[in-house]
Amino acid sequence: MMAGGYSLWLPVDVSKHGFEIDRLIYALHILMAVLFVGWGIVFAYCLVRFRQRPGHRADAVVIKAKASKYAEIGVAVFEAVLLLAFAVPVLARVKNQFPSEAESEVVRVVAEQFAWNGHYAGADGVFGRTDPKFIAPDNLIGLDPNDPHGTDDIITVNELHVPVNKPVIVRLSSKDVIHSFAVPALRVKQDVIPGMTIPIWFEAARLGEFDIQCAQLCGNNHFKMRGRIHIDTDAAFAEWKKSKAPGEAPKVSEEDFQL
Amino acid sequence: MSAATHGSHAGHDHGAAHGHDLPFWRKYVFSVDHKVIGVQYTITALVFLLFGFSLMMIMRYQLAYPGRPLPIVGSWLGPGLVNADRSLSPDGYNVFGAMHGTIMVFLAVVPLVVGGFGNYVVPLQIGAPDMAFPRLNAASYWSYLSGGLVMFASFFMKGGAAQSGWTSYAPLAVISPGQTVWLLGMVLLITSSLLGSVNFIVTIVQLRAPGLSFFRLPFFVWAQFVTAFLLLLAFPPLEAAAILQLMDRIAGTSFFMPTGLVVSGQILPTEALPHTGGGSPLLWQHLFWFLAHPEVYVLILPAMGIVAEVVANNTRKPLWGYRSMVYAIIFLGFMSFIVWAHHMFMTGMGTKLSLFFATTTMIISIPSVVVLTALILSLWGAAMRFNSQFLFALAFLPMFAIGGLTGLPLGLPASDIHLHDTYYVIGHFHYVVAPGTIFAIFAGVYHWYPKVTGRKMSELLGRVHFWPSLICMNVIFLPMLFQGLQGLSRRTYDPLVYDAGQAVQGWHFVSSWGAWILAIAQIPFIINFFWSAVAGKKVSDNPWDATTLEWAAPSPPPHGNFLKSVSVYRDPYVYSPPGRPSDFWPQNQPPED
Amino acid sequence: MSATAEVIPHTVEPHPVTGVYNGKFGMWLFLASEIMLFGALFSSYVLLRVGSAEWPHGYSVLNVPLATVNTMVLITSSVTVVMAWYCLQLNDFGKARLYLLATIGLALVFMVIKYIEYSSKFEHHHYPRTNLFYGLYFTLTGLHGLHVLGGILVFLYFVGPGAGMWKTDPHRYTNRVECAGLYWHFVDLVWIFLFPSIYLL
């Protein structure tokens, strides 16, 4: 038998917004349980009470079941409350209300079959221009060699570093097919669609190292498209950035890209 | 229609007599009789159901024991599908995954509930001699079979079968092998559906027996009626999408291909991929889900119809809230056209649009709650007869409830952030379709088998089939909800790659064993199905003391269905009427009796 | 005709409530699905065009005079098919056949003009893959052309092997021509949308 866990509930949450999503998931499962148990009690009672037996004839007269109407209205109201009071505000905050770039760490992530390329602006704080025509084995995201802003940029493969307690904006784009940037521990998920750049943001609340998954089928090695996101202290993050030689192509093994 | 010179021709040669004159191949193979076509659909689709299930059983081995060589089947599979050590390859996994979905939805479940049950039962339940267009009906079956054979043949072609998921998202589907044949197969299947749906609507509107008003129709007929409209109007956009994707693949257009793609390190256009760009990958998703969400209701509505029939018959009382159920499914049908983008919450659409689709999604959950509540309340005051079909119909109720309820967290875009594209989604829709619709299909088989063959299926084997199936279905799908909550992405060939996968790997093991035992649990059904046709207990025309019209015909019904014309005098489910000694009052029995 | 068709109610006579016979009802439903098909393609056209930075004007790259002629040809053929049905109602099969042949002839003219149009595009190395505009142009007009082709086959059947039904069941034959006419009007209508949206805008 394989070693393997039997976890029943949500994974650890290290983001500042995640508790709101978790709270919604809790609330929904409570609603689901209440409804299911409610139906179940009526159901089980009927199964026991209304069996066919000698002398018992079904009662064809329609019962007036106000309860069902109340149940249906109750469900509708509960759903409306969940939608308007919980889901919408969370969604608006997570997807729309972006922090200012000045106060945030901005990272570009360029997805491809089958890896996540990270792109940091480097010391000058400005991303070098990129164009697909410059893409080459030693220039994975197609940095324009003529753009001076690009010379100090940092490129990583399947490895992101972000500071703790500081908003992080990730600009997602794809070189080839649709991928989906999913970090369960940060309660983050966003499809990465070729031809578009889609920003997301989050703020990590705890240090650690977590999985980046690809959540959208992207080809035969979709399952191998695993990255790691490191949540560092400010100092460690700055140290890591410094340790990266600017403009140096990341070391890539064949494994990362095999088709 | 004013050509009054020639009147219409009377049906001088009665169909019943005519049926005997036909040679074997006209009567049983290229037949235009709705009953033969219904049986053809049922058997073909059951074979595909087993085939689609087998693909999944192979995938489940890889999930339970990642990387381990496949026992027995490993040596049967071609080199593309397995690795050198005979373990399932990632390509094989994706091929099987895509084809499992395609086969189960388009070749197994829909053809069973619509092509099989719909074809056989609808004309009988409305007192018609056949479908309105018998030859169109046959064309629909043969088009379906051709589509199925094309899909099946694609496994043996160069490049293999499709491997981009049953959703076939572009650009991946445009650049992956096997997809062209898949699209051609889909065009045939869509054609089949369109022919079928036109036929169903015309039949139900035009051929009802005298006295059979719309609100006297059995609920099953209503379900088929709404389903036919969904098929008629939702499939063409998928056909359009298939045509566009086909053009992308064979003519090199770029409808779904944006500018500046880099595939295998080369910027497009290249010789192999001549796409110049400018297209939109999201266009495919919109067109696809515009079909595929109504398709979900195509999978479930006829199942609800079957369950309603079986529940009314075996509780020996009328359905509770028949009219509200009818209104609910009509509303469901309309709403199903404006919820499609809830499958696309993670594509980066705006909050306002998300809110719109989340709202419509919450609204569409209400009619489902209405139908389910009505079916459960129908049990109140019953005199239940626990035969095999009733057990399956009863099991449908809580299983469908779990399937429906787990849709809620996916329908709200905020909770969907965590659960989208995880195993939670798989658990959710399988609860709807597998222990939901497929249990309803089993209920339908046990219920109508005596009508088709004149014999009953074995109750003992029915129970041996039912209990392990019910347990296994839950053993398979409940763990998937836990895996999804942990955040494990679906379509992951080797779940151990991810932390989330390791945290829930044990559940994969449980699921897989559940699936294999479920397969064993189907053996009694298969035996029952064939053995009862020759050795089952012979029964009367109306063995279940049912009220609807199909039971007024002989078993099996002859060509032309009814020996004398039928008229309808009352509602569909007049069971245990007060003041009458009998506990059922057939629709066609004149009130003077 | 097969015996099954005759025992099915309303194959020829209209249903008292709906007022139509089965075939006509079925044709309307089929056309509803066709509207969804072309509707989806037109929506795709609009979406792709709106999403594109640049888009050629149809009149600057396509042959508008030829397409105008084709529009007239198709509209005329819609008239001839109605005339065929009208003559059948007057019990004049000979004339009806002439009108059906005229319809086929016009449809063939349409296809020949289409062929000339396509050939000149290919000569200039304009293929579906050239850009989105040509992709849509070929896909939409090609699919419409397939519908025209289907119509030609149906009408050929009516004047050829299917004509025998006029003798055995004229009412039903007339109905068939009416249904085919409905389809033909729809094909015409699609062209009337295609022509301005692709050639003129």
mmCIF file of N, CA and C in Angstrom, chain B residues 180-285:
data_model
loop_
_atom_site.group_PDB
_atom_site.id
_atom_site.type_symbol
_atom_site.label_atom_id
_atom_site.label_comp_id
_atom_site.label_asym_id
_atom_site.label_seq_id
_atom_site.Cartn_x
_atom_site.Cartn_y
_atom_site.Cartn_z
ATOM 1 N N THR B 180 -8.261 16.352 -34.392
ATOM 2 C CA THR B 180 -9.060 16.480 -35.616
ATOM 3 C C THR B 180 -10.132 15.397 -35.681
ATOM 4 N N VAL B 181 -9.735 14.174 -35.380
ATOM 5 C CA VAL B 181 -10.688 13.071 -35.432
ATOM 6 C C VAL B 181 -11.775 13.280 -34.379
ATOM 7 N N TRP B 182 -11.370 13.762 -33.222
ATOM 8 C CA TRP B 182 -12.338 14.042 -32.149
ATOM 9 C C TRP B 182 -13.390 15.021 -32.653
ATOM 10 N N LEU B 183 -12.924 16.091 -33.318
ATOM 11 C CA LEU B 183 -13.861 17.107 -33.809
ATOM 12 C C LEU B 183 -14.805 16.518 -34.847
ATOM 13 N N LEU B 184 -14.271 15.665 -35.745
ATOM 14 C CA LEU B 184 -15.137 15.051 -36.747
ATOM 15 C C LEU B 184 -16.173 14.158 -36.075
ATOM 16 N N GLY B 185 -15.729 13.406 -35.084
ATOM 17 C CA GLY B 185 -16.669 12.574 -34.332
ATOM 18 C C GLY B 185 -17.743 13.419 -33.686
ATOM 19 N N MET B 186 -17.333 14.554 -33.114
ATOM 20 C CA MET B 186 -18.303 15.432 -32.458
ATOM 21 C C MET B 186 -19.330 15.953 -33.450
ATOM 22 N N VAL B 187 -18.890 16.292 -34.670
ATOM 23 C CA VAL B 187 -19.845 16.802 -35.660
ATOM 24 C C VAL B 187 -20.927 15.751 -35.927
ATOM 25 N N LEU B 188 -20.519 14.482 -36.035
ATOM 26 C CA LEU B 188 -21.509 13.416 -36.244
ATOM 27 C C LEU B 188 -22.452 13.300 -35.048
ATOM 28 N N LEU B 189 -21.893 13.382 -33.841
ATOM 29 C CA LEU B 189 -22.730 13.243 -32.651
ATOM 30 C C LEU B 189 -23.694 14.415 -32.520
ATOM 31 N N ILE B 190 -23.218 15.614 -32.868
ATOM 32 C CA ILE B 190 -24.088 16.783 -32.793
ATOM 33 C C ILE B 190 -25.226 16.636 -33.798
ATOM 34 N N THR B 191 -24.892 16.176 -35.007
ATOM 35 C CA THR B 191 -25.933 15.951 -36.016
ATOM 36 C C THR B 191 -26.981 14.989 -35.485
ATOM 37 N N SER B 192 -26.506 13.915 -34.878
ATOM 38 C CA SER B 192 -27.426 12.929 -34.317
ATOM 39 C C SER B 192 -28.361 13.569 -33.294
ATOM 40 N N SER B 193 -27.793 14.365 -32.408
ATOM 41 C CA SER B 193 -28.601 15.026 -31.376
ATOM 42 C C SER B 193 -29.634 15.957 -31.973
ATOM 43 N N LEU B 194 -29.226 16.711 -33.005
ATOM 44 C CA LEU B 194 -30.152 17.671 -33.604
ATOM 45 C C LEU B 194 -31.327 16.947 -34.243
ATOM 46 N N LEU B 195 -31.022 15.871 -34.990
ATOM 47 C CA LEU B 195 -32.104 15.114 -35.614
ATOM 48 C C LEU B 195 -33.037 14.569 -34.543
ATOM 49 N N GLY B 196 -32.444 14.041 -33.476
ATOM 50 C CA GLY B 196 -33.245 13.479 -32.401
ATOM 51 C C GLY B 196 -34.114 14.525 -31.730
ATOM 52 N N SER B 197 -33.542 15.695 -31.457
ATOM 53 C CA SER B 197 -34.310 16.674 -30.685
ATOM 54 C C SER B 197 -35.474 17.224 -31.500
ATOM 55 N N VAL B 198 -35.271 17.452 -32.805
ATOM 56 C CA VAL B 198 -36.386 17.892 -33.650
ATOM 57 C C VAL B 198 -37.506 16.857 -33.577
ATOM 58 N N ASN B 199 -37.114 15.611 -33.687
ATOM 59 C CA ASN B 199 -38.078 14.519 -33.684
ATOM 60 C C ASN B 199 -38.866 14.467 -32.378
ATOM 61 N N PHE B 200 -38.175 14.604 -31.250
ATOM 62 C CA PHE B 200 -38.856 14.542 -29.958
ATOM 63 C C PHE B 200 -39.878 15.665 -29.806
ATOM 64 N N ILE B 201 -39.468 16.881 -30.165
ATOM 65 C CA ILE B 201 -40.379 18.008 -29.958
ATOM 66 C C ILE B 201 -41.619 17.848 -30.823
ATOM 67 N N VAL B 202 -41.412 17.521 -32.113
ATOM 68 C CA VAL B 202 -42.567 17.366 -33.000
ATOM 69 C C VAL B 202 -43.458 16.239 -32.496
ATOM 70 N N THR B 203 -42.845 15.142 -32.091
ATOM 71 C CA THR B 203 -43.638 14.001 -31.615
ATOM 72 C C THR B 203 -44.493 14.400 -30.415
ATOM 73 N N ILE B 204 -43.857 15.066 -29.440
ATOM 74 C CA ILE B 204 -44.594 15.376 -28.215
ATOM 75 C C ILE B 204 -45.696 16.408 -28.484
ATOM 76 N N VAL B 205 -45.437 17.347 -29.370
ATOM 77 C CA VAL B 205 -46.460 18.360 -29.632
ATOM 78 C C VAL B 205 -47.574 17.809 -30.513
ATOM 79 N N GLN B 206 -47.216 17.023 -31.530
ATOM 80 C CA GLN B 206 -48.201 16.673 -32.553
ATOM 81 C C GLN B 206 -48.894 15.329 -32.359
ATOM 82 N N LEU B 207 -48.240 14.411 -31.681
ATOM 83 C CA LEU B 207 -48.762 13.042 -31.712
ATOM 84 C C LEU B 207 -49.399 12.574 -30.404
ATOM 85 N N ARG B 208 -49.721 13.478 -29.513
ATOM 86 C CA ARG B 208 -50.328 13.038 -28.257
ATOM 87 C C ARG B 208 -51.720 12.449 -28.514
ATOM 88 N N ALA B 209 -52.050 11.433 -27.745
ATOM 89 C CA ALA B 209 -53.347 10.776 -27.905
ATOM 90 C C ALA B 209 -54.461 11.745 -27.518
ATOM 91 N N PRO B 210 -55.677 11.505 -28.007
ATOM 92 C CA PRO B 210 -56.791 12.386 -27.649
ATOM 93 C C PRO B 210 -56.937 12.452 -26.128
ATOM 94 N N GLY B 211 -57.137 13.644 -25.602
ATOM 95 C CA GLY B 211 -57.315 13.808 -24.165
ATOM 96 C C GLY B 211 -56.027 14.015 -23.399
ATOM 97 N N LEU B 212 -54.894 13.763 -24.051
ATOM 98 C CA LEU B 212 -53.616 13.900 -23.340
ATOM 99 C C LEU B 212 -53.120 15.345 -23.465
ATOM 100 N N SER B 213 -53.631 16.189 -22.585
ATOM 101 C CA SER B 213 -53.209 17.591 -22.618
ATOM 102 C C SER B 213 -51.815 17.704 -21.999
ATOM 103 N N PHE B 214 -51.189 18.863 -22.134
ATOM 104 C CA PHE B 214 -49.819 19.000 -21.650
ATOM 105 C C PHE B 214 -49.707 18.703 -20.155
ATOM 106 N N PHE B 215 -50.711 19.106 -19.388
ATOM 107 C CA PHE B 215 -50.598 18.862 -17.950
ATOM 108 C C PHE B 215 -51.095 17.473 -17.544
ATOM 109 N N ARG B 216 -51.360 16.642 -18.537
ATOM 110 C CA ARG B 216 -51.582 15.229 -18.222
ATOM 111 C C ARG B 216 -50.394 14.386 -18.672
ATOM 112 N N LEU B 217 -49.386 15.028 -19.209
ATOM 113 C CA LEU B 217 -48.207 14.276 -19.651
ATOM 114 C C LEU B 217 -47.468 13.716 -18.447
ATOM 115 N N PRO B 218 -46.983 12.497 -18.553
ATOM 116 C CA PRO B 218 -46.096 11.993 -17.498
ATOM 117 C C PRO B 218 -44.884 12.930 -17.364
ATOM 118 N N PHE B 219 -44.363 13.010 -16.148
ATOM 119 C CA PHE B 219 -43.241 13.922 -15.921
ATOM 120 C C PHE B 219 -42.041 13.561 -16.788
ATOM 121 N N PHE B 220 -41.883 12.271 -17.057
ATOM 122 C CA PHE B 220 -40.778 11.843 -17.910
ATOM 123 C C PHE B 220 -40.855 12.505 -19.288
ATOM 124 N N VAL B 221 -42.084 12.594 -19.827
ATOM 125 C CA VAL B 221 -42.238 13.211 -21.155
ATOM 126 C C VAL B 221 -41.889 14.703 -21.073
ATOM 127 N N TRP B 222 -42.323 15.342 -19.992
ATOM 128 C CA TRP B 222 -41.951 16.744 -19.803
ATOM 129 C C TRP B 222 -40.440 16.919 -19.765
ATOM 130 N N ALA B 223 -39.789 16.033 -19.035
ATOM 131 C CA ALA B 223 -38.332 16.133 -18.916
ATOM 132 C C ALA B 223 -37.685 15.977 -20.287
ATOM 133 N N GLN B 224 -38.206 15.029 -21.079
ATOM 134 C CA GLN B 224 -37.646 14.839 -22.413
ATOM 135 C C GLN B 224 -37.918 16.049 -23.305
ATOM 136 N N PHE B 225 -39.065 16.660 -23.093
ATOM 137 C CA PHE B 225 -39.452 17.812 -23.908
ATOM 138 C C PHE B 225 -38.489 18.982 -23.667
ATOM 139 N N VAL B 226 -38.261 19.282 -22.393
ATOM 140 C CA VAL B 226 -37.330 20.372 -22.075
ATOM 141 C C VAL B 226 -35.929 20.022 -22.550
ATOM 142 N N THR B 227 -35.540 18.762 -22.333
ATOM 143 C CA THR B 227 -34.219 18.307 -22.775
ATOM 144 C C THR B 227 -34.037 18.502 -24.273
ATOM 145 N N ALA B 228 -35.083 18.167 -25.037
ATOM 146 C CA ALA B 228 -34.973 18.279 -26.491
ATOM 147 C C ALA B 228 -34.726 19.730 -26.893
ATOM 148 N N PHE B 229 -35.377 20.664 -26.199
ATOM 149 C CA PHE B 229 -35.132 22.071 -26.523
ATOM 150 C C PHE B 229 -33.692 22.461 -26.193
ATOM 151 N N LEU B 230 -33.176 21.947 -25.075
ATOM 152 C CA LEU B 230 -31.790 22.266 -24.730
ATOM 153 C C LEU B 230 -30.842 21.736 -25.795
ATOM 154 N N LEU B 231 -31.084 20.495 -26.225
ATOM 155 C CA LEU B 231 -30.216 19.916 -27.257
ATOM 156 C C LEU B 231 -30.327 20.707 -28.547
ATOM 157 N N LEU B 232 -31.550 21.076 -28.890
ATOM 158 C CA LEU B 232 -31.785 21.762 -30.167
ATOM 159 C C LEU B 232 -31.050 23.101 -30.203
ATOM 160 N N LEU B 233 -31.091 23.835 -29.093
ATOM 161 C CA LEU B 233 -30.583 25.197 -29.130
ATOM 162 C C LEU B 233 -29.167 25.333 -28.588
ATOM 163 N N ALA B 234 -28.716 24.380 -27.780
ATOM 164 C CA ALA B 234 -27.379 24.531 -27.198
ATOM 165 C C ALA B 234 -26.296 23.865 -28.026
ATOM 166 N N PHE B 235 -26.663 22.810 -28.749
ATOM 167 C CA PHE B 235 -25.646 22.112 -29.520
ATOM 168 C C PHE B 235 -25.096 22.905 -30.701
ATOM 169 N N PRO B 236 -25.932 23.681 -31.428
ATOM 170 C CA PRO B 236 -25.370 24.387 -32.593
ATOM 171 C C PRO B 236 -24.174 25.287 -32.272
ATOM 172 N N PRO B 237 -24.182 26.025 -31.136
ATOM 173 C CA PRO B 237 -22.972 26.796 -30.857
ATOM 174 C C PRO B 237 -21.734 25.924 -30.696
ATOM 175 N N LEU B 238 -21.909 24.703 -30.154
ATOM 176 C CA LEU B 238 -20.738 23.820 -30.069
ATOM 177 C C LEU B 238 -20.323 23.390 -31.465
ATOM 178 N N GLU B 239 -21.329 23.172 -32.322
ATOM 179 C CA GLU B 239 -21.008 22.816 -33.704
ATOM 180 C C GLU B 239 -20.214 23.950 -34.356
ATOM 181 N N ALA B 240 -20.671 25.187 -34.101
ATOM 182 C CA ALA B 240 -19.929 26.337 -34.632
ATOM 183 C C ALA B 240 -18.507 26.317 -34.105
ATOM 184 N N ALA B 241 -18.366 26.071 -32.802
ATOM 185 C CA ALA B 241 -17.034 26.049 -32.201
ATOM 186 C C ALA B 241 -16.192 24.940 -32.807
ATOM 187 N N ALA B 242 -16.823 23.773 -33.022
ATOM 188 C CA ALA B 242 -16.088 22.652 -33.605
ATOM 189 C C ALA B 242 -15.631 22.993 -35.019
ATOM 190 N N ILE B 243 -16.502 23.669 -35.772
ATOM 191 C CA ILE B 243 -16.118 24.060 -37.139
ATOM 192 C C ILE B 243 -14.920 25.013 -37.087
ATOM 193 N N LEU B 244 -14.980 25.982 -36.173
ATOM 194 C CA LEU B 244 -13.883 26.950 -36.087
ATOM 195 C C LEU B 244 -12.585 26.253 -35.657
ATOM 196 N N GLN B 245 -12.699 25.320 -34.682
ATOM 197 C CA GLN B 245 -11.469 24.647 -34.245
ATOM 198 C C GLN B 245 -10.924 23.731 -35.339
ATOM 199 N N LEU B 246 -11.850 23.128 -36.082
ATOM 200 C CA LEU B 246 -11.436 22.300 -37.206
ATOM 201 C C LEU B 246 -10.683 23.147 -38.225
ATOM 202 N N MET B 247 -11.194 24.364 -38.491
ATOM 203 C CA MET B 247 -10.505 25.266 -39.411
ATOM 204 C C MET B 247 -9.121 25.620 -38.863
ATOM 205 N N ASP B 248 -9.052 25.869 -37.559
ATOM 206 C CA ASP B 248 -7.753 26.171 -36.958
ATOM 207 C C ASP B 248 -6.774 25.024 -37.174
ATOM 208 N N ARG B 249 -7.295 23.810 -37.089
ATOM 209 C CA ARG B 249 -6.393 22.661 -37.194
ATOM 210 C C ARG B 249 -6.047 22.304 -38.624
ATOM 211 N N ILE B 250 -7.018 22.345 -39.538
ATOM 212 C CA ILE B 250 -6.679 21.866 -40.882
ATOM 213 C C ILE B 250 -6.429 22.980 -41.881
ATOM 214 N N ALA B 251 -7.022 24.154 -41.672
ATOM 215 C CA ALA B 251 -6.775 25.234 -42.643
ATOM 216 C C ALA B 251 -5.801 26.266 -42.082
ATOM 217 N N GLY B 252 -5.376 26.091 -40.836
ATOM 218 C CA GLY B 252 -4.374 26.995 -40.293
ATOM 219 C C GLY B 252 -4.899 28.360 -39.906
ATOM 220 N N THR B 253 -6.213 28.511 -39.735
ATOM 221 C CA THR B 253 -6.737 29.794 -39.259
ATOM 222 C C THR B 253 -6.368 29.976 -37.786
ATOM 223 N N SER B 254 -6.658 31.151 -37.243
ATOM 224 C CA SER B 254 -6.218 31.452 -35.877
ATOM 225 C C SER B 254 -7.363 31.924 -35.001
ATOM 226 N N PHE B 255 -8.545 31.349 -35.194
ATOM 227 C CA PHE B 255 -9.692 31.846 -34.430
ATOM 228 C C PHE B 255 -9.444 31.798 -32.930
ATOM 229 N N PHE B 256 -8.761 30.753 -32.469
ATOM 230 C CA PHE B 256 -8.535 30.609 -31.034
ATOM 231 C C PHE B 256 -7.061 30.788 -30.667
ATOM 232 N N MET B 257 -6.279 31.289 -31.631
ATOM 233 C CA MET B 257 -4.835 31.376 -31.414
ATOM 234 C C MET B 257 -4.401 32.839 -31.356
ATOM 235 N N PRO B 258 -3.980 33.323 -30.183
ATOM 236 C CA PRO B 258 -3.540 34.709 -30.097
ATOM 237 C C PRO B 258 -2.180 34.913 -30.757
ATOM 238 N N THR B 259 -1.796 36.156 -30.893
ATOM 239 C CA THR B 259 -0.536 36.498 -31.539
ATOM 240 C C THR B 259 0.645 36.202 -30.606
ATOM 241 N N GLY B 260 1.762 35.810 -31.190
ATOM 242 C CA GLY B 260 3.009 35.713 -30.432
ATOM 243 C C GLY B 260 3.166 34.454 -29.613
ATOM 244 N N LEU B 261 2.505 33.370 -29.994
ATOM 245 C CA LEU B 261 2.694 32.124 -29.256
ATOM 246 C C LEU B 261 4.069 31.549 -29.555
ATOM 247 N N VAL B 262 4.639 30.926 -28.527
ATOM 248 C CA VAL B 262 5.929 30.261 -28.693
ATOM 249 C C VAL B 262 5.757 28.821 -28.252
ATOM 250 N N VAL B 263 5.788 27.904 -29.226
ATOM 251 C CA VAL B 263 5.587 26.501 -28.895
ATOM 252 C C VAL B 263 6.877 25.755 -29.162
ATOM 253 N N SER B 264 7.334 24.988 -28.186
ATOM 254 C CA SER B 264 8.595 24.257 -28.274
ATOM 255 C C SER B 264 9.731 25.183 -28.686
ATOM 256 N N GLY B 265 9.742 26.361 -28.136
ATOM 257 C CA GLY B 265 10.844 27.289 -28.385
ATOM 258 C C GLY B 265 10.770 28.012 -29.718
ATOM 259 N N GLN B 266 9.751 27.741 -30.516
ATOM 260 C CA GLN B 266 9.667 28.415 -31.811
ATOM 261 C C GLN B 266 8.457 29.322 -31.872
ATOM 262 N N ILE B 267 8.673 30.522 -32.360
ATOM 263 C CA ILE B 267 7.567 31.469 -32.433
ATOM 264 C C ILE B 267 6.711 31.158 -33.654
ATOM 265 N N LEU B 268 5.380 31.214 -33.454
ATOM 266 C CA LEU B 268 4.454 30.949 -34.557
ATOM 267 C C LEU B 268 4.377 32.184 -35.461
ATOM 268 N N PRO B 269 4.078 32.055 -36.763
ATOM 269 C CA PRO B 269 3.789 30.801 -37.454
ATOM 270 C C PRO B 269 5.043 30.026 -37.836
ATOM 271 N N THR B 270 4.942 28.701 -37.735
ATOM 272 C CA THR B 270 5.991 27.827 -38.235
ATOM 273 C C THR B 270 5.369 26.937 -39.304
ATOM 274 N N GLU B 271 6.200 26.094 -39.892
ATOM 275 C CA GLU B 271 5.675 25.234 -40.952
ATOM 276 C C GLU B 271 4.576 24.311 -40.426
ATOM 277 N N ALA B 272 4.847 23.757 -39.238
ATOM 278 C CA ALA B 272 3.869 22.825 -38.682
ATOM 279 C C ALA B 272 2.647 23.556 -38.125
ATOM 280 N N LEU B 273 2.871 24.711 -37.574
ATOM 281 C CA LEU B 273 1.776 25.469 -36.967
ATOM 282 C C LEU B 273 1.700 26.852 -37.614
ATOM 283 N N PRO B 274 0.948 26.951 -38.732
ATOM 284 C CA PRO B 274 0.978 28.178 -39.534
ATOM 285 C C PRO B 274 0.088 29.298 -39.008
ATOM 286 N N HIS B 275 -0.172 29.304 -37.724
ATOM 287 C CA HIS B 275 -1.142 30.268 -37.195
ATOM 288 C C HIS B 275 -0.519 31.652 -37.081
ATOM 289 N N THR B 276 -1.209 32.615 -37.685
ATOM 290 C CA THR B 276 -0.662 33.973 -37.662
ATOM 291 C C THR B 276 -1.144 34.756 -36.454
ATOM 292 N N GLY B 277 -2.107 34.234 -35.732
ATOM 293 C CA GLY B 277 -2.515 34.881 -34.488
ATOM 294 C C GLY B 277 -3.660 35.850 -34.651
ATOM 295 N N GLY B 278 -3.962 36.525 -33.542
ATOM 296 C CA GLY B 278 -5.052 37.484 -33.541
ATOM 297 C C GLY B 278 -6.332 36.936 -32.930
ATOM 298 N N GLY B 279 -6.385 35.624 -32.687
ATOM 299 C CA GLY B 279 -7.615 35.018 -32.181
ATOM 300 C C GLY B 279 -7.724 35.062 -30.666
ATOM 301 N N SER B 280 -8.777 34.439 -30.162
ATOM 302 C CA SER B 280 -9.049 34.523 -28.739
ATOM 303 C C SER B 280 -9.301 33.142 -28.142
ATOM 304 N N PRO B 281 -8.442 32.706 -27.207
ATOM 305 C CA PRO B 281 -8.666 31.409 -26.556
ATOM 306 C C PRO B 281 -9.969 31.389 -25.765
ATOM 307 N N LEU B 282 -10.384 32.559 -25.266
ATOM 308 C CA LEU B 282 -11.592 32.581 -24.441
ATOM 309 C C LEU B 282 -12.851 32.397 -25.278
ATOM 310 N N LEU B 283 -12.770 32.738 -26.577
ATOM 311 C CA LEU B 283 -13.928 32.544 -27.446
ATOM 312 C C LEU B 283 -14.344 31.075 -27.439
ATOM 313 N N TRP B 284 -13.363 30.183 -27.505
ATOM 314 C CA TRP B 284 -13.680 28.755 -27.454
ATOM 315 C C TRP B 284 -14.437 28.430 -26.174
ATOM 316 N N GLN B 285 -13.934 28.943 -25.052
ATOM 317 C CA GLN B 285 -14.565 28.587 -23.777
ATOM 318 C C GLN B 285 -16.004 29.071 -23.725
#
